[in-house]
mmCIF file of C-alpha atoms in Angstrom:
data_model
loop_
_atom_site.group_PDB
_atom_site.id
_atom_site.type_symbol
_atom_site.label_atom_id
_atom_site.label_comp_id
_atom_site.label_asym_id
_atom_site.label_seq_id
_atom_site.Cartn_x
_atom_site.Cartn_y
_atom_site.Cartn_z
ATOM 1 C CA GLY A 1 122.956 107.987 176.241
ATOM 2 C CA THR A 2 123.427 106.073 173.003
ATOM 3 C CA ILE A 3 121.765 108.717 170.856
ATOM 4 C CA ARG A 4 124.074 111.376 172.277
ATOM 5 C CA PHE A 5 127.156 109.100 171.948
ATOM 6 C CA CYS A 6 126.422 108.253 168.300
ATOM 7 C CA ARG A 7 125.696 111.927 167.406
ATOM 8 C CA ARG A 8 129.079 112.949 168.777
ATOM 9 C CA PHE A 9 131.361 109.995 167.953
ATOM 10 C CA VAL A 10 129.685 107.659 165.398
ATOM 11 C CA PRO A 11 128.221 110.048 162.848
ATOM 12 C CA TYR A 12 126.669 108.123 159.965
ATOM 13 C CA GLN A 13 128.483 110.344 157.449
ATOM 14 C CA LYS A 14 131.801 108.839 158.604
ATOM 15 C CA ASP A 15 130.578 105.258 158.926
ATOM 16 C CA PRO A 16 131.961 103.211 155.993
ATOM 17 C CA LEU A 17 128.784 101.104 155.789
ATOM 18 C CA GLY A 18 126.439 103.704 157.226
ATOM 19 C CA LYS A 19 124.883 101.204 159.612
ATOM 20 C CA THR A 20 126.676 101.285 162.988
ATOM 21 C CA SER A 21 125.011 104.366 164.348
ATOM 22 C CA GLY A 22 121.562 103.291 163.240
ATOM 23 C CA GLN A 23 122.008 99.772 164.639
ATOM 24 C CA MET A 24 123.221 101.007 167.981
ATOM 25 C CA ILE A 25 120.387 103.505 168.376
ATOM 26 C CA GLY A 26 117.929 100.881 167.118
ATOM 27 C CA ALA A 27 119.139 98.334 169.747
ATOM 28 C CA ALA A 28 118.912 100.954 172.533
ATOM 29 C CA ARG A 29 115.412 101.890 171.372
ATOM 30 C CA SER A 30 114.341 98.288 171.135
ATOM 31 C CA GLY A 31 115.472 97.704 174.731
ATOM 32 C CA ARG A 32 113.413 100.619 175.999
ATOM 33 C CA GLN A 33 110.363 100.160 173.822
ATOM 34 C CA ASN A 34 110.012 96.436 174.579
ATOM 35 C CA ILE A 35 110.132 97.171 178.284
ATOM 36 C CA ILE A 36 107.311 99.715 177.777
ATOM 37 C CA GLU A 37 105.217 97.387 175.577
ATOM 38 C CA GLY A 38 105.760 94.408 177.924
ATOM 39 C CA SER A 39 104.520 96.512 180.835
ATOM 40 C CA GLU A 40 101.455 97.555 178.852
ATOM 41 C CA ARG A 41 100.657 93.927 177.983
ATOM 42 C CA SER A 42 101.136 92.587 181.543
ATOM 43 C CA GLY A 43 97.427 92.906 182.322
ATOM 44 C CA THR A 44 96.285 90.919 179.272
ATOM 45 C CA SER A 45 99.043 88.392 178.578
ATOM 46 C CA LYS A 46 101.724 87.524 181.063
ATOM 47 C CA GLU A 47 103.271 85.286 178.387
ATOM 48 C CA THR A 48 103.665 88.240 175.996
ATOM 49 C CA GLU A 49 105.094 90.364 178.791
ATOM 50 C CA ILE A 50 107.791 87.767 179.437
ATOM 51 C CA LYS A 51 108.665 87.499 175.732
ATOM 52 C CA LEU A 52 108.953 91.269 175.328
ATOM 53 C CA THR A 53 111.102 91.598 178.495
ATOM 54 C CA ASP A 54 113.400 88.938 177.079
ATOM 55 C CA VAL A 55 113.558 90.748 173.721
ATOM 56 C CA ALA A 56 114.453 93.946 175.622
ATOM 57 C CA ARG A 57 117.320 92.159 177.388
ATOM 58 C CA ALA A 58 118.565 90.638 174.132
ATOM 59 C CA SER A 59 118.555 94.094 172.441
ATOM 60 C CA LEU A 60 120.644 95.493 175.241
ATOM 61 C CA ALA A 61 123.055 92.532 174.902
ATOM 62 C CA GLU A 62 123.498 93.498 171.273
ATOM 63 C CA LEU A 63 124.164 97.123 172.264
ATOM 64 C CA LEU A 64 126.674 95.941 174.869
ATOM 65 C CA GLY A 65 128.586 94.182 172.081
ATOM 66 C CA ASP A 66 128.622 97.374 170.018
ATOM 67 C CA TYR A 67 130.248 99.389 172.750
ATOM 68 C CA GLU A 68 132.826 96.642 173.435
ATOM 69 C CA THR A 69 133.709 96.651 169.742
ATOM 70 C CA TYR A 70 133.965 100.418 169.710
ATOM 71 C CA LEU A 71 136.436 100.320 172.546
ATOM 72 C CA ALA A 72 138.423 97.507 170.941
ATOM 73 C CA ASP A 73 138.614 99.573 167.725
ATOM 74 C CA GLN A 74 140.104 102.419 169.806
ATOM 75 C CA GLY A 75 142.654 100.038 171.344
ATOM 76 C CA VAL A 76 141.019 100.461 174.789
ATOM 77 C CA ILE A 77 140.275 97.674 177.302
ATOM 78 C CA PRO A 78 136.950 98.002 179.171
ATOM 79 C CA TRP A 79 137.153 99.129 182.802
ATOM 80 C CA SER A 80 137.861 96.469 185.386
ATOM 81 C CA ILE A 81 135.184 96.005 188.016
ATOM 82 C CA HIS A 82 137.839 97.346 190.419
ATOM 83 C CA ASP A 83 138.330 100.560 188.445
ATOM 84 C CA PRO A 84 137.300 103.599 190.598
ATOM 85 C CA ASN A 85 134.967 104.837 187.814
ATOM 86 C CA HIS A 86 133.248 101.467 187.566
ATOM 87 C CA GLN A 87 132.815 101.353 191.350
ATOM 88 C CA ALA A 88 131.571 104.953 191.535
ATOM 89 C CA LEU A 89 128.908 104.260 188.882
ATOM 90 C CA GLY A 90 127.897 101.054 190.609
ATOM 91 C CA ASP A 91 127.463 102.910 193.884
ATOM 92 C CA LEU A 92 124.869 105.345 192.429
ATOM 93 C CA PHE A 93 121.298 104.542 193.382
ATOM 94 C CA LEU A 94 118.195 106.162 191.855
ATOM 95 C CA PRO A 95 115.855 107.831 194.338
ATOM 96 C CA THR A 96 112.197 106.597 194.541
ATOM 97 C CA PHE A 97 110.036 108.013 191.731
ATOM 98 C CA GLU A 98 107.282 110.070 193.392
ATOM 99 C CA TYR A 99 104.447 110.854 191.019
ATOM 100 C CA THR A 100 101.011 112.493 190.969
ATOM 101 C CA ASN A 101 98.195 112.242 188.447
ATOM 102 C CA ASP A 102 100.465 114.011 185.952
ATOM 103 C CA THR A 103 102.710 110.958 185.442
ATOM 104 C CA MET A 104 104.385 111.771 182.139
ATOM 105 C CA HIS A 105 105.385 115.274 183.305
ATOM 106 C CA ASP A 106 106.524 113.926 186.682
ATOM 107 C CA TYR A 107 108.608 111.201 185.059
ATOM 108 C CA TRP A 108 110.588 113.555 182.789
ATOM 109 C CA VAL A 109 111.234 115.981 185.625
ATOM 110 C CA TYR A 110 112.550 112.950 187.546
ATOM 111 C CA PHE A 111 114.593 111.755 184.551
ATOM 112 C CA HIS A 112 116.503 115.001 184.127
ATOM 113 C CA GLU A 113 117.150 115.271 187.871
ATOM 114 C CA VAL A 114 118.531 111.714 188.314
ATOM 115 C CA ARG A 115 120.681 112.024 185.181
ATOM 116 C CA LYS A 116 122.790 114.763 186.783
ATOM 117 C CA PRO A 117 125.064 112.476 188.884
ATOM 118 C CA TYR A 118 125.929 110.521 185.750
ATOM 119 C CA SER A 119 126.820 113.522 183.639
ATOM 120 C CA GLN A 120 130.514 113.510 184.686
ATOM 121 C CA TRP A 121 130.807 110.299 182.602
ATOM 122 C CA LEU A 122 128.083 110.597 180.014
ATOM 123 C CA ASP A 123 128.917 114.215 179.065
ATOM 124 C CA SER A 124 132.685 113.603 179.036
ATOM 125 C CA ASP A 125 134.769 114.803 176.092
ATOM 126 C CA ASP A 126 136.539 111.419 176.136
ATOM 127 C CA ASP A 127 134.586 108.951 173.971
ATOM 128 C CA THR A 128 136.120 105.931 175.703
ATOM 129 C CA VAL A 129 134.954 107.185 179.105
ATOM 130 C CA ILE A 130 131.336 107.402 177.817
ATOM 131 C CA ALA A 131 131.575 104.017 176.137
ATOM 132 C CA ASN A 132 132.848 102.441 179.343
ATOM 133 C CA ALA A 133 130.127 104.121 181.408
ATOM 134 C CA MET A 134 127.489 102.836 178.992
ATOM 135 C CA LEU A 135 128.879 99.326 179.390
ATOM 136 C CA VAL A 136 128.410 99.566 183.166
ATOM 137 C CA LEU A 137 124.873 100.959 182.874
ATOM 138 C CA ILE A 138 123.820 98.417 180.261
ATOM 139 C CA LYS A 139 125.090 95.515 182.370
ATOM 140 C CA GLN A 140 123.257 96.871 185.404
ATOM 141 C CA THR A 141 119.994 97.097 183.385
ATOM 142 C CA MET A 142 120.459 93.590 182.029
ATOM 143 C CA VAL A 143 120.822 92.243 185.578
ATOM 144 C CA MET A 144 117.632 94.026 186.622
ATOM 145 C CA LEU A 145 115.786 92.615 183.610
ATOM 146 C CA ALA A 146 117.033 89.118 184.407
ATOM 147 C CA LYS A 147 115.550 89.400 187.874
ATOM 148 C CA GLN A 148 112.353 90.836 186.438
ATOM 149 C CA LEU A 149 112.098 87.818 184.066
ATOM 150 C CA GLU A 150 112.480 85.496 187.049
ATOM 151 C CA ASN A 151 109.661 87.275 188.889
ATOM 152 C CA GLN A 152 107.434 87.287 185.803
ATOM 153 C CA GLY A 153 108.036 83.569 185.277
ATOM 154 C CA ALA A 154 107.228 82.752 188.869
ATOM 155 C CA THR A 155 104.015 84.809 188.665
ATOM 156 C CA PHE A 156 103.024 83.045 185.452
ATOM 157 C CA LEU A 157 103.614 79.619 186.982
ATOM 158 C CA GLU A 158 101.659 80.475 190.078
ATOM 159 C CA ASN A 159 98.714 82.392 188.595
ATOM 160 C CA GLY A 160 98.873 81.950 184.859
ATOM 161 C CA GLY A 161 98.229 84.769 182.450
ATOM 162 C CA PHE A 162 95.069 86.528 181.418
ATOM 163 C CA ARG A 163 94.254 83.896 178.808
ATOM 164 C CA GLU A 164 94.753 81.089 181.314
ATOM 165 C CA ARG A 165 92.543 82.823 183.937
ATOM 166 C CA MET A 166 89.801 83.334 181.277
ATOM 167 C CA TYR A 167 89.917 79.629 180.489
ATOM 168 C CA GLN A 168 89.691 78.780 184.164
ATOM 169 C CA CYS A 169 86.637 81.085 184.528
ATOM 170 C CA ARG A 170 84.913 79.494 181.559
ATOM 171 C CA THR A 171 85.712 76.009 182.843
ATOM 172 C CA GLU A 172 84.352 76.776 186.303
ATOM 173 C CA ALA A 173 81.182 78.258 184.816
ATOM 174 C CA ARG A 174 80.694 75.135 182.777
ATOM 175 C CA ASP A 175 81.371 72.937 185.787
ATOM 176 C CA ASN A 176 78.800 74.800 187.863
ATOM 177 C CA THR A 177 76.079 73.943 185.299
ATOM 178 C CA GLU A 178 76.677 70.477 183.922
ATOM 179 C CA ALA A 179 73.901 69.600 181.464
ATOM 180 C CA GLY A 180 71.529 72.025 183.246
ATOM 181 C CA GLU A 181 71.700 70.119 186.542
ATOM 182 C CA PRO A 182 73.187 71.030 189.948
ATOM 183 C CA VAL A 183 76.845 70.050 190.202
ATOM 184 C CA PRO A 184 78.042 68.862 193.623
ATOM 185 C CA PRO A 185 81.182 70.260 195.198
ATOM 186 C CA CYS A 186 84.221 68.063 195.580
ATOM 187 C CA PRO A 187 84.289 66.419 199.048
ATOM 188 C CA GLU A 188 88.067 66.982 199.174
ATOM 189 C CA CYS A 189 88.614 70.553 197.979
ATOM 190 C CA GLY A 190 85.169 72.005 197.397
ATOM 191 C CA LYS A 191 85.633 72.797 193.727
ATOM 192 C CA PRO A 192 82.879 71.890 191.186
ATOM 193 C CA MET A 193 82.857 68.326 189.923
ATOM 194 C CA ARG A 194 82.451 66.898 186.409
ATOM 195 C CA ARG A 195 80.777 63.841 185.055
ATOM 196 C CA ARG A 196 83.351 61.195 184.205
ATOM 197 C CA THR A 197 83.238 57.611 183.035
ATOM 198 C CA ALA A 198 85.344 54.856 184.563
ATOM 199 C CA HIS A 199 87.515 53.179 181.934
ATOM 200 C CA THR A 200 88.980 50.411 184.092
ATOM 201 C CA GLY A 201 88.151 48.343 187.191
ATOM 202 C CA ARG A 202 84.903 46.781 188.358
ATOM 203 C CA HIS A 203 82.946 50.023 187.664
ATOM 204 C CA GLN A 204 84.220 50.256 184.086
ATOM 205 C CA GLY A 205 81.693 52.082 181.902
ATOM 206 C CA GLU A 206 79.867 53.602 184.812
ATOM 207 C CA GLU A 207 79.575 57.296 185.383
ATOM 208 C CA PHE A 208 80.786 59.115 188.522
ATOM 209 C CA TRP A 209 81.467 62.635 189.727
ATOM 210 C CA GLY A 210 85.195 63.507 189.511
ATOM 211 C CA CYS A 211 86.899 66.716 190.789
ATOM 212 C CA SER A 212 87.421 69.366 188.091
ATOM 213 C CA ASP A 213 90.896 69.970 189.540
ATOM 214 C CA TYR A 214 92.049 66.376 188.688
ATOM 215 C CA PRO A 215 94.872 65.275 188.809
ATOM 216 C CA SER A 216 95.754 67.756 191.615
ATOM 217 C CA CYS A 217 92.672 66.581 193.473
ATOM 218 C CA ARG A 218 91.283 63.041 193.148
ATOM 219 C CA GLY A 219 88.013 63.551 194.991
ATOM 220 C CA THR A 220 85.012 61.518 193.673
ATOM 221 C CA ARG A 221 81.283 61.071 194.308
ATOM 222 C CA GLU A 222 78.798 58.485 193.149
ATOM 223 C CA ILE A 223 76.134 59.451 190.648
ATOM 224 C CA GLY A 224 72.684 58.263 191.773
ATOM 225 C CA PRO A 225 70.495 56.227 189.423
ATOM 226 C CA GLU A 226 68.173 59.239 188.941
ATOM 227 C CA GLN A 227 71.098 61.368 187.742
ATOM 228 C CA ARG A 228 72.483 58.861 185.242
ATOM 229 C CA ILE A 229 72.125 59.656 181.549
ATOM 230 C CA PRO A 230 70.394 56.764 179.701
ATOM 231 C CA ASP A 231 72.459 54.840 177.169
ATOM 232 C CA PRO A 232 70.733 55.423 173.765
ATOM 233 C CA ALA A 233 71.659 51.886 172.718
ATOM 234 C CA THR A 234 69.529 50.365 175.527
ATOM 235 C CA SER A 235 66.705 52.915 175.538
#
């Protein structure tokens, strides 16, 4: 939508600084491309996915400001949320994307089909109608991205990202083989235990088995005399 709008109404030849068209198209592209890259990175780094989704939303916020400024320069106030055009755009819902193993082809067939109901605004001869329609669509997209960020954040807090899961796997593998000896399960939660040393209390300096999930779990076991590691200073 922004590419077509700039081609028709913000040609770079007539831009005093020669930047407006490029910046608007760049912001629109950044919004789209960061959504794509974030989706691609979701399997390896949830943290990166969140950052890229946030960048996408920020790019669209920049684009939103450009369209507002364009309307202001034309002496036009953006549509009210009660404007019939605003409400008609808001009432449009995209059908479910049905795809086969030819996803790229299927998507672009879908794209051109679902664009048709929007053409009465996006293909208008009135530049202010298109700018207003783009404002509505950008705001809708930003709301969806805000919800997606919330979901991504909740998933990250609950499960961590790929890097965090790899660390957990390495830690559990180490816990299952502590110094080449069998590691007992925690009596409270069943997770592997680790050798720990008491730093306070009447058992200060003595070793014990502590749950690897501490402080979430505080399960402990005693270490028998045969399992204790000799102190080199007394050997």
